PDB file of C-alpha atoms in Angstrom:
ATOM      1  CA  UNK Y   1       0.000   0.000   0.000  1.00  0.00           C
ATOM      2  CA  UNK Y   2       1.117   3.542  -0.708  1.00  0.00           C
ATOM      3  CA  UNK Y   3      -0.068   6.674   1.042  1.00  0.00           C
ATOM      4  CA  UNK Y   4      -0.567   9.884  -0.878  1.00  0.00           C
ATOM      5  CA  UNK Y   5      -1.867  13.343  -0.087  1.00  0.00           C
ATOM      6  CA  UNK Y   6      -3.918  14.908  -2.858  1.00  0.00           C
ATOM      7  CA  UNK Y   7      -5.431  18.365  -3.002  1.00  0.00           C
ATOM      8  CA  UNK Y   8      -8.847  18.943  -4.587  1.00  0.00           C
ATOM      9  CA  UNK Y   9     -10.188  22.499  -4.769  1.00  0.00           C
ATOM     10  CA  UNK Y  10      -7.821  23.585  -2.003  1.00  0.00           C
ATOM     11  CA  UNK Y  11      -8.699  20.737   0.387  1.00  0.00           C
ATOM     12  CA  UNK Y  12      -6.039  18.131   1.195  1.00  0.00           C
ATOM     13  CA  UNK Y  13      -7.052  14.469   1.438  1.00  0.00           C
ATOM     14  CA  UNK Y  14      -4.997  11.501   2.641  1.00  0.00           C
ATOM     15  CA  UNK Y  15      -5.435   8.578   0.257  1.00  0.00           C
ATOM     16  CA  UNK Y  16      -4.211   5.006   0.644  1.00  0.00           C
ATOM     17  CA  UNK Y  17      -3.789   3.061  -2.584  1.00  0.00           C
ATOM     18  CA  UNK Y  18      -3.613  -0.698  -2.410  1.00  0.00           C
ATOM     19  CA  UNK Y  19      -1.474  -2.172  -5.128  1.00  0.00           C
ATOM     20  CA  UNK Y  20      -2.600  -5.611  -6.140  1.00  0.00           C
ATOM     21  CA  UNK Y  21      -1.818  -8.371  -8.539  1.00  0.00           C
ATOM     22  CA  UNK Y  22      -4.995  -7.837 -10.519  1.00  0.00           C
ATOM     23  CA  UNK Y  23      -7.040 -10.403  -8.613  1.00  0.00           C
ATOM     24  CA  UNK Y  24      -9.709  -9.386  -6.151  1.00  0.00           C
ATOM     25  CA  UNK Y  25      -8.768  -9.737  -2.482  1.00  0.00           C
ATOM     26  CA  UNK Y  26     -10.505 -12.532  -0.569  1.00  0.00           C
ATOM     27  CA  UNK Y  27     -11.746 -10.370   2.304  1.00  0.00           C
ATOM     28  CA  UNK Y  28     -10.488  -6.800   2.603  1.00  0.00           C
ATOM     29  CA  UNK Y  29      -9.629  -5.789   6.163  1.00  0.00           C
ATOM     30  CA  UNK Y  30     -10.427  -2.148   5.528  1.00  0.00           C
ATOM     31  CA  UNK Y  31     -11.477  -0.226   2.458  1.00  0.00           C
ATOM     32  CA  UNK Y  32      -8.897   2.299   1.237  1.00  0.00           C
ATOM     33  CA  UNK Y  33      -9.695   5.927   1.927  1.00  0.00           C
ATOM     34  CA  UNK Y  34     -10.532   7.933  -1.161  1.00  0.00           C
ATOM     35  CA  UNK Y  35     -11.233  11.600  -1.721  1.00  0.00           C
ATOM     36  CA  UNK Y  36     -14.965  12.329  -1.530  1.00  0.00           C
ATOM     37  CA  UNK Y  37     -16.713  13.447  -4.692  1.00  0.00           C
ATOM     38  CA  UNK Y  38     -17.850  17.049  -4.755  1.00  0.00           C
ATOM     39  CA  UNK Y  39     -21.615  16.951  -4.612  1.00  0.00           C
ATOM     40  CA  UNK Y  40     -23.540  19.706  -6.427  1.00  0.00           C
ATOM     41  CA  UNK Y  41     -26.397  19.432  -3.992  1.00  0.00           C
ATOM     42  CA  UNK Y  42     -27.002  18.674  -0.380  1.00  0.00           C
ATOM     43  CA  UNK Y  43     -28.769  15.503   0.594  1.00  0.00           C
ATOM     44  CA  UNK Y  44     -32.330  16.475   1.497  1.00  0.00           C
ATOM     45  CA  UNK Y  45     -33.928  15.409   4.753  1.00  0.00           C
ATOM     46  CA  UNK Y  46     -37.580  15.255   5.623  1.00  0.00           C
ATOM     47  CA  UNK Y  47     -38.610  18.190   7.779  1.00  0.00           C
ATOM     48  CA  UNK Y  48     -39.172  17.303  11.432  1.00  0.00           C
ATOM     49  CA  UNK Y  49     -41.836  19.969  11.794  1.00  0.00           C
ATOM     50  CA  UNK Y  50     -43.997  21.789   9.290  1.00  0.00           C
ATOM     51  CA  UNK Y  51     -46.010  20.530   6.369  1.00  0.00           C
ATOM     52  CA  UNK Y  52     -46.226  16.795   5.865  1.00  0.00           C
ATOM     53  CA  UNK Y  53     -43.998  15.637   3.036  1.00  0.00           C
ATOM     54  CA  UNK Y  54     -41.838  18.789   3.032  1.00  0.00           C
ATOM     55  CA  UNK Y  55     -38.226  18.255   1.947  1.00  0.00           C
ATOM     56  CA  UNK Y  56     -35.479  20.630   3.074  1.00  0.00           C
ATOM     57  CA  UNK Y  57     -32.871  21.488   0.448  1.00  0.00           C
ATOM     58  CA  UNK Y  58     -29.568  22.198   2.221  1.00  0.00           C
ATOM     59  CA  UNK Y  59     -26.179  23.583   1.236  1.00  0.00           C
ATOM     60  CA  UNK Y  60     -23.443  20.989   0.859  1.00  0.00           C
ATOM     61  CA  UNK Y  61     -20.637  23.567   0.996  1.00  0.00           C
ATOM     62  CA  UNK Y  62     -20.139  26.988   2.576  1.00  0.00           C
ATOM     63  CA  UNK Y  63     -20.250  29.935   0.210  1.00  0.00           C
ATOM     64  CA  UNK Y  64     -22.440  32.744  -1.029  1.00  0.00           C
ATOM     65  CA  UNK Y  65     -25.769  32.668  -2.863  1.00  0.00           C
ATOM     66  CA  UNK Y  66     -24.911  33.653  -6.437  1.00  0.00           C
ATOM     67  CA  UNK Y  67     -28.324  33.250  -8.070  1.00  0.00           C
ATOM     68  CA  UNK Y  68     -31.836  32.055  -7.196  1.00  0.00           C
ATOM     69  CA  UNK Y  69     -33.113  29.937 -10.095  1.00  0.00           C
ATOM     70  CA  UNK Y  70     -36.579  28.975  -8.802  1.00  0.00           C
ATOM     71  CA  UNK Y  71     -39.403  30.679  -6.941  1.00  0.00           C
ATOM     72  CA  UNK Y  72     -42.004  29.613  -4.392  1.00  0.00           C
ATOM     73  CA  UNK Y  73     -44.900  27.821  -6.048  1.00  0.00           C
ATOM     74  CA  UNK Y  74     -42.824  26.752  -9.062  1.00  0.00           C
ATOM     75  CA  UNK Y  75     -43.036  23.101 -10.168  1.00  0.00           C
ATOM     76  CA  UNK Y  76     -39.613  21.515 -10.613  1.00  0.00           C
ATOM     77  CA  UNK Y  77     -38.282  18.160 -11.744  1.00  0.00           C
ATOM     78  CA  UNK Y  78     -35.520  16.201 -10.012  1.00  0.00           C
ATOM     79  CA  UNK Y  79     -32.199  17.721 -11.071  1.00  0.00           C
ATOM     80  CA  UNK Y  80     -33.549  21.208 -11.862  1.00  0.00           C
ATOM     81  CA  UNK Y  81     -31.346  23.967 -10.403  1.00  0.00           C
ATOM     82  CA  UNK Y  82     -32.958  25.797  -7.480  1.00  0.00           C
ATOM     83  CA  UNK Y  83     -30.054  27.874  -6.112  1.00  0.00           C
ATOM     84  CA  UNK Y  84     -26.586  28.588  -7.538  1.00  0.00           C
ATOM     85  CA  UNK Y  85     -23.851  28.938  -4.896  1.00  0.00           C
ATOM     86  CA  UNK Y  86     -20.487  30.581  -5.346  1.00  0.00           C
ATOM     87  CA  UNK Y  87     -18.029  28.396  -3.452  1.00  0.00           C
ATOM     88  CA  UNK Y  88     -14.422  27.350  -3.937  1.00  0.00           C
ATOM     89  CA  UNK Y  89     -14.181  29.797  -6.866  1.00  0.00           C
ATOM     90  CA  UNK Y  90     -16.904  27.863  -8.706  1.00  0.00           C
ATOM     91  CA  UNK Y  91     -20.614  28.166  -9.338  1.00  0.00           C
ATOM     92  CA  UNK Y  92     -22.257  25.129  -7.729  1.00  0.00           C
ATOM     93  CA  UNK Y  93     -25.903  24.367  -8.529  1.00  0.00           C
ATOM     94  CA  UNK Y  94     -28.139  23.088  -5.749  1.00  0.00           C
ATOM     95  CA  UNK Y  95     -30.732  20.950  -7.498  1.00  0.00           C
ATOM     96  CA  UNK Y  96     -34.163  19.584  -6.702  1.00  0.00           C
ATOM     97  CA  UNK Y  97     -33.795  16.106  -5.175  1.00  0.00           C
ATOM     98  CA  UNK Y  98     -37.171  15.004  -6.548  1.00  0.00           C
ATOM     99  CA  UNK Y  99     -40.094  16.195  -8.645  1.00  0.00           C
ATOM    100  CA  UNK Y 100     -42.303  18.597  -6.726  1.00  0.00           C
ATOM    101  CA  UNK Y 101     -43.229  22.184  -5.991  1.00  0.00           C
ATOM    102  CA  UNK Y 102     -41.028  24.787  -4.308  1.00  0.00           C
ATOM    103  CA  UNK Y 103     -42.688  25.630  -0.978  1.00  0.00           C
ATOM    104  CA  UNK Y 104     -40.212  28.354   0.027  1.00  0.00           C
ATOM    105  CA  UNK Y 105     -36.879  29.901  -0.891  1.00  0.00           C
ATOM    106  CA  UNK Y 106     -35.116  30.733   2.373  1.00  0.00           C
ATOM    107  CA  UNK Y 107     -32.122  32.715   1.045  1.00  0.00           C
ATOM    108  CA  UNK Y 108     -31.427  35.752  -1.126  1.00  0.00           C
ATOM    109  CA  UNK Y 109     -28.673  36.605  -3.588  1.00  0.00           C
ATOM    110  CA  UNK Y 110     -25.540  37.613  -1.682  1.00  0.00           C
ATOM    111  CA  UNK Y 111     -26.377  35.704   1.517  1.00  0.00           C
ATOM    112  CA  UNK Y 112     -23.407  33.944   3.125  1.00  0.00           C
ATOM    113  CA  UNK Y 113     -24.247  30.335   3.929  1.00  0.00           C
ATOM    114  CA  UNK Y 114     -22.628  27.434   5.758  1.00  0.00           C
ATOM    115  CA  UNK Y 115     -22.755  23.711   5.016  1.00  0.00           C
ATOM    116  CA  UNK Y 116     -26.090  22.340   6.155  1.00  0.00           C
ATOM    117  CA  UNK Y 117     -27.949  25.662   5.980  1.00  0.00           C
ATOM    118  CA  UNK Y 118     -31.488  25.274   4.632  1.00  0.00           C
ATOM    119  CA  UNK Y 119     -31.747  27.033   1.269  1.00  0.00           C
ATOM    120  CA  UNK Y 120     -35.266  26.037   0.243  1.00  0.00           C
ATOM    121  CA  UNK Y 121     -38.033  23.573   0.961  1.00  0.00           C
ATOM    122  CA  UNK Y 122     -40.294  21.732  -1.400  1.00  0.00           C
ATOM    123  CA  UNK Y 123     -43.301  19.434  -1.432  1.00  0.00           C
TER     124      UNK Y 123
END
């Protein structure tokens, strides 16, 4: 095994690479650590309180709201951009996790946000 440090978008990750003979190991003791993929959208969670079936759309990275693509009451399909964040010198779309209707947009252009902040909710 070889250990490496890689940097992705300014974040350093320790990675262990297992060198093999080409055959699959019988039973791996531990999976090698790999750099996480940059997700364009936060994983939604069902709201604990509020309207039944409401889904919170959260930020996956800290940054600033660059553009609001959708509005309350708008029907969207899974994968449609709702909010565009400016983070890590990139524009990162936050997309609808499912088909539905935007219940609320909870941020405005220029707002500073942290990972996990609720950006919108939808039904």
